[in-house]
PDB file of C-alpha atoms in Angstrom:
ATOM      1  CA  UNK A   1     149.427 138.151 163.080  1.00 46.00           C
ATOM      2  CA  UNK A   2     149.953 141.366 160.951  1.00 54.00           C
ATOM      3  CA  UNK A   3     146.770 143.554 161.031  1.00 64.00           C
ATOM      4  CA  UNK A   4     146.069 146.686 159.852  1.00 79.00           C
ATOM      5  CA  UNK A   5     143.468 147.092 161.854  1.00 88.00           C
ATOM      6  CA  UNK A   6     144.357 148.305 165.016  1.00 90.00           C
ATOM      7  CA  UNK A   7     141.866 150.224 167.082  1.00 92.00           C
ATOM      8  CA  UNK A   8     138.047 148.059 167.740  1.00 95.00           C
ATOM      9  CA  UNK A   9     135.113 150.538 169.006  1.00 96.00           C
ATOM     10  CA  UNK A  10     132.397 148.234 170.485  1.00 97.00           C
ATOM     11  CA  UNK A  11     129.131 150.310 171.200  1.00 97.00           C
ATOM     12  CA  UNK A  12     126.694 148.311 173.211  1.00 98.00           C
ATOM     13  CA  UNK A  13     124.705 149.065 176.554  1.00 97.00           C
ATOM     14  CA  UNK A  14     125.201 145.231 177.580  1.00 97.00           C
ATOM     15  CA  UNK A  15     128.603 144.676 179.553  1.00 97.00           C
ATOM     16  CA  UNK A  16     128.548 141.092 179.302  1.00 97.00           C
ATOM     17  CA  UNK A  17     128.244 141.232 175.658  1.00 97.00           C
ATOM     18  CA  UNK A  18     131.239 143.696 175.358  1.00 97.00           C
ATOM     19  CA  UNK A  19     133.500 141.654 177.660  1.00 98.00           C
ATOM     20  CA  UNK A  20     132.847 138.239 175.523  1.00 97.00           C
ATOM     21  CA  UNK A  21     133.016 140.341 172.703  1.00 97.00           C
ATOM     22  CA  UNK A  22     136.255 142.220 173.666  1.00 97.00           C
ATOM     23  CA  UNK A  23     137.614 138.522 174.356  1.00 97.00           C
ATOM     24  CA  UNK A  24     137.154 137.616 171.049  1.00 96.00           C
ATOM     25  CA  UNK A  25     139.241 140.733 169.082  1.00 96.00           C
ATOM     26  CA  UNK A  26     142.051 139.793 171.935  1.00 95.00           C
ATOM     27  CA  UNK A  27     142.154 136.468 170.652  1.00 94.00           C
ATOM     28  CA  UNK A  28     142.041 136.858 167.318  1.00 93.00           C
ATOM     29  CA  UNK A  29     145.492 139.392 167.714  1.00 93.00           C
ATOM     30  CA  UNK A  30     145.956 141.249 171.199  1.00 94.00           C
ATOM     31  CA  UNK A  31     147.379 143.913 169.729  1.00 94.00           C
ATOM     32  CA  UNK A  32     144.414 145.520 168.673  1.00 94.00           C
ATOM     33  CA  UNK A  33     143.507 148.303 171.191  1.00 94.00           C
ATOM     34  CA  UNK A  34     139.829 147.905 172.337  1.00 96.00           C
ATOM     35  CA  UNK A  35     137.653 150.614 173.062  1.00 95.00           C
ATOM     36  CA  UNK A  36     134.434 150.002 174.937  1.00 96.00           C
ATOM     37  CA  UNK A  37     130.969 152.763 174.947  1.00 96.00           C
ATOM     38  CA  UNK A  38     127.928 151.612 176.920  1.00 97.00           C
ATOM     39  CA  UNK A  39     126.257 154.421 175.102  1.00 97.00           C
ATOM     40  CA  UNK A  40     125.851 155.254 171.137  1.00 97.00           C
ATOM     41  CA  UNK A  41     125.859 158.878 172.830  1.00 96.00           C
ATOM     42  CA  UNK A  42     129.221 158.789 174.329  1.00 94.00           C
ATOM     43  CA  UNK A  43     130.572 157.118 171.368  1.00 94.00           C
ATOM     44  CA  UNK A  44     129.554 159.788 169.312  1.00 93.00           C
ATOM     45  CA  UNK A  45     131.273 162.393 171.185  1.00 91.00           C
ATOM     46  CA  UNK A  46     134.506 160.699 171.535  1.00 89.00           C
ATOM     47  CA  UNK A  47     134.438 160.176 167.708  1.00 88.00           C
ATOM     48  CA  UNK A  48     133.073 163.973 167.415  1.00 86.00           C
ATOM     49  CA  UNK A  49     136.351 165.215 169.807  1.00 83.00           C
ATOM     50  CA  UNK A  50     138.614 162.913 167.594  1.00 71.00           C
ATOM     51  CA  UNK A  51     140.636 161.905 169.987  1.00 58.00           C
ATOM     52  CA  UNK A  52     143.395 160.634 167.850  1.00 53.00           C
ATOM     53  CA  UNK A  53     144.682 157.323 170.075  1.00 59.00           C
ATOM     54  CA  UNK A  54     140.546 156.637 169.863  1.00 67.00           C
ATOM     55  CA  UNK A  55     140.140 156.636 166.129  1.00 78.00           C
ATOM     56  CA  UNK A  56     138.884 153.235 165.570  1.00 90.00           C
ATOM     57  CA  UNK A  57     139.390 151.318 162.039  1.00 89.00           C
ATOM     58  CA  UNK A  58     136.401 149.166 162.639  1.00 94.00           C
ATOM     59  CA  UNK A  59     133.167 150.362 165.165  1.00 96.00           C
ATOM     60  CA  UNK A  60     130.759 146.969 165.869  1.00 97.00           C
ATOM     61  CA  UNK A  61     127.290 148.470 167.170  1.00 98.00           C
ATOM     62  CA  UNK A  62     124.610 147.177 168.574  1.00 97.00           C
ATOM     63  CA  UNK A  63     120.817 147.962 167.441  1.00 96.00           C
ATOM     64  CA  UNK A  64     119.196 148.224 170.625  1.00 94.00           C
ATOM     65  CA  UNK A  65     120.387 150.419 173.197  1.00 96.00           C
ATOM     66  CA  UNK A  66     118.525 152.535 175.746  1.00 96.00           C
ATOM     67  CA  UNK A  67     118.674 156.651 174.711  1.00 95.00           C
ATOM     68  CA  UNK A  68     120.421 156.461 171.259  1.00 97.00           C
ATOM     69  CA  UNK A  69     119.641 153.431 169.536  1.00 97.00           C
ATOM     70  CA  UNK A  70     122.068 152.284 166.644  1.00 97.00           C
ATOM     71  CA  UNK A  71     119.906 153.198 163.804  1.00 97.00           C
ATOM     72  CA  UNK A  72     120.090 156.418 165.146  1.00 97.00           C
ATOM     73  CA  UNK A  73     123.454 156.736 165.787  1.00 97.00           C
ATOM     74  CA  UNK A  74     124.269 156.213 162.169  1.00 97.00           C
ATOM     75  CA  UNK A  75     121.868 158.951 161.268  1.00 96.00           C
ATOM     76  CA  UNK A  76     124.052 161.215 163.667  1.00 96.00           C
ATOM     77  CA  UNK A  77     127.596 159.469 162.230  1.00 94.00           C
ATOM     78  CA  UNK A  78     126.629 159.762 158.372  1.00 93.00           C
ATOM     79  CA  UNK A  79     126.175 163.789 159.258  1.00 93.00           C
ATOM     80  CA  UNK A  80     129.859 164.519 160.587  1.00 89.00           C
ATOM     81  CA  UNK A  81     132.399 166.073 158.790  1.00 84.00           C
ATOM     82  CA  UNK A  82     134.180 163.133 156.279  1.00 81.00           C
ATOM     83  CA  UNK A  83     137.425 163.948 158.135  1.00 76.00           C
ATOM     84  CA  UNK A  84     135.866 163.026 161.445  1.00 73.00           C
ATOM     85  CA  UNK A  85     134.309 159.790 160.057  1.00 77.00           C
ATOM     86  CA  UNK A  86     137.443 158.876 158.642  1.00 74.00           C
ATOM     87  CA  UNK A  87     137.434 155.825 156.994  1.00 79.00           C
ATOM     88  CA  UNK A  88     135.819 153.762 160.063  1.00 88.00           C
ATOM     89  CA  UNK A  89     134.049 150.244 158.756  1.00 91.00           C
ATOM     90  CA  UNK A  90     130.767 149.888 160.779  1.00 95.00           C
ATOM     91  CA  UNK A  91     129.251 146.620 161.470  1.00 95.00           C
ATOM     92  CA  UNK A  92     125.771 145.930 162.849  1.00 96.00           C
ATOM     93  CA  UNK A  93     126.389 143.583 165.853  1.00 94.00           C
ATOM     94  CA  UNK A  94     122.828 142.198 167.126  1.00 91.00           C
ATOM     95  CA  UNK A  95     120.536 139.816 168.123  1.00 89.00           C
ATOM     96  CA  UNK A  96     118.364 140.402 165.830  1.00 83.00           C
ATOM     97  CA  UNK A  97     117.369 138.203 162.849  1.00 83.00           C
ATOM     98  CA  UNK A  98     114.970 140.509 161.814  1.00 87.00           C
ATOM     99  CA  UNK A  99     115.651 140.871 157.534  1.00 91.00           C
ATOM    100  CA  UNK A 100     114.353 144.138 157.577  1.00 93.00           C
ATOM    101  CA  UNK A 101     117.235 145.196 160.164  1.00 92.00           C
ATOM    102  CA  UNK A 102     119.796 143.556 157.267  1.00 92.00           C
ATOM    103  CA  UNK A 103     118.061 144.953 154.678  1.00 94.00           C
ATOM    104  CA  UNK A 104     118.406 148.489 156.551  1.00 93.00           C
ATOM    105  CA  UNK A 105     122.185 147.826 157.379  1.00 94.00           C
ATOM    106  CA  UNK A 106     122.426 147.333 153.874  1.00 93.00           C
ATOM    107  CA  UNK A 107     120.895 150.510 152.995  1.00 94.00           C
ATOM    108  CA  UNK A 108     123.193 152.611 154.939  1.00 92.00           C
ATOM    109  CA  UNK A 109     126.277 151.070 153.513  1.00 90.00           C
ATOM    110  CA  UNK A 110     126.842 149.230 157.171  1.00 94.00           C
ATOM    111  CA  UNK A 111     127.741 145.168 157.517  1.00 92.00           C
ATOM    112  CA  UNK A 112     125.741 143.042 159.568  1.00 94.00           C
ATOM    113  CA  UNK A 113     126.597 140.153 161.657  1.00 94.00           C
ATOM    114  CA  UNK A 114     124.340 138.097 164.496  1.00 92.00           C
ATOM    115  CA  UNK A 115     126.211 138.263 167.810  1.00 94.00           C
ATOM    116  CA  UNK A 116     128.063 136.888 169.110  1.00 94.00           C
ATOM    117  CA  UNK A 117     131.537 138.151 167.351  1.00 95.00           C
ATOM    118  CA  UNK A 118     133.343 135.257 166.528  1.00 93.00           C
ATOM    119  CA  UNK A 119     136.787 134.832 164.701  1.00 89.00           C
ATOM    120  CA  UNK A 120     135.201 133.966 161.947  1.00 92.00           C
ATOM    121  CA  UNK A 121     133.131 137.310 161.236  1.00 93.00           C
ATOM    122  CA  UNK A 122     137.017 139.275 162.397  1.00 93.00           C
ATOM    123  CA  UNK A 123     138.646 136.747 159.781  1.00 91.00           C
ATOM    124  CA  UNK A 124     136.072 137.778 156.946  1.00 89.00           C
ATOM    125  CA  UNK A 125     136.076 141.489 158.059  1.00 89.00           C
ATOM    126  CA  UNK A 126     140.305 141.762 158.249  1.00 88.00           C
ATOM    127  CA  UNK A 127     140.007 140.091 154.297  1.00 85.00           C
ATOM    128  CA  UNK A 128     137.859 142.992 153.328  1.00 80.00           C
ATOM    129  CA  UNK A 129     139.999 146.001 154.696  1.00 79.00           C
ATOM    130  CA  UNK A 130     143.229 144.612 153.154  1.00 73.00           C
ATOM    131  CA  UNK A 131     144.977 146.650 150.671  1.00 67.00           C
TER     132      UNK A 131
END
């Protein structure tokens, strides 16, 4: 499958979550280079140092994580340079079915899904960043 999306950033503390959710993007194509942060922190940094094989196309983050939550890591994200944000497509990945969450998401200009990631939510997101 042709995709121009090519480079996933998951950003959540929970390791089973990433490996089910790193499944998923390697099913839906297994090209796509997967890059895995246990820490919105860490993430931040590698995005800040712009490593250029680590530039994601699409970042999935999770809301709550220990240290730097998600909501916070946007704050931090939305205040870098435009060049080192790129053109990155951020999407909410959580638990949570709390509408004020969505409604925040929302707010910031950031999708939101319910985890798990399924093919279905990659399908919908692939449709959006055609060109």
């Amino acid at each position: 499958m042709d995709t121009n999306i090519k480079t996933v950033m998951l950003i959540d503390d929970n390791k089973i979550d990433n490996f089910f959710h790193e499944r998923a993007i390697k099913k839906h194509n297994d090209d796509i280079k997967v890059i895995v942060y246990l820490s919105a922190e860490e993430a931040l940094e590698a995005i800040k140092e712009n490593q250029s094989d680590e530039v994601p196309e699409v970042i999935f983050l999770d809301i709550n994580m220990p240290g730097m939550n998600g909501w916070e890591f946007l704050d931090e994200y939305f205040k870098l340079d435009e060049k080192q944000r790129k053109s990155i497509v951020i999407t909410m990945l959580s638990t949570s079915e709390n509408p004020d969450d969505m409604k925040t998401a929302e707010e910031r200009g950031v999708s939101f899904s319910s985890k798990p990631l399924t093919t279905e939510i990659l399908n919908e997101l692939e449709s959006k960043l055609k060109p």
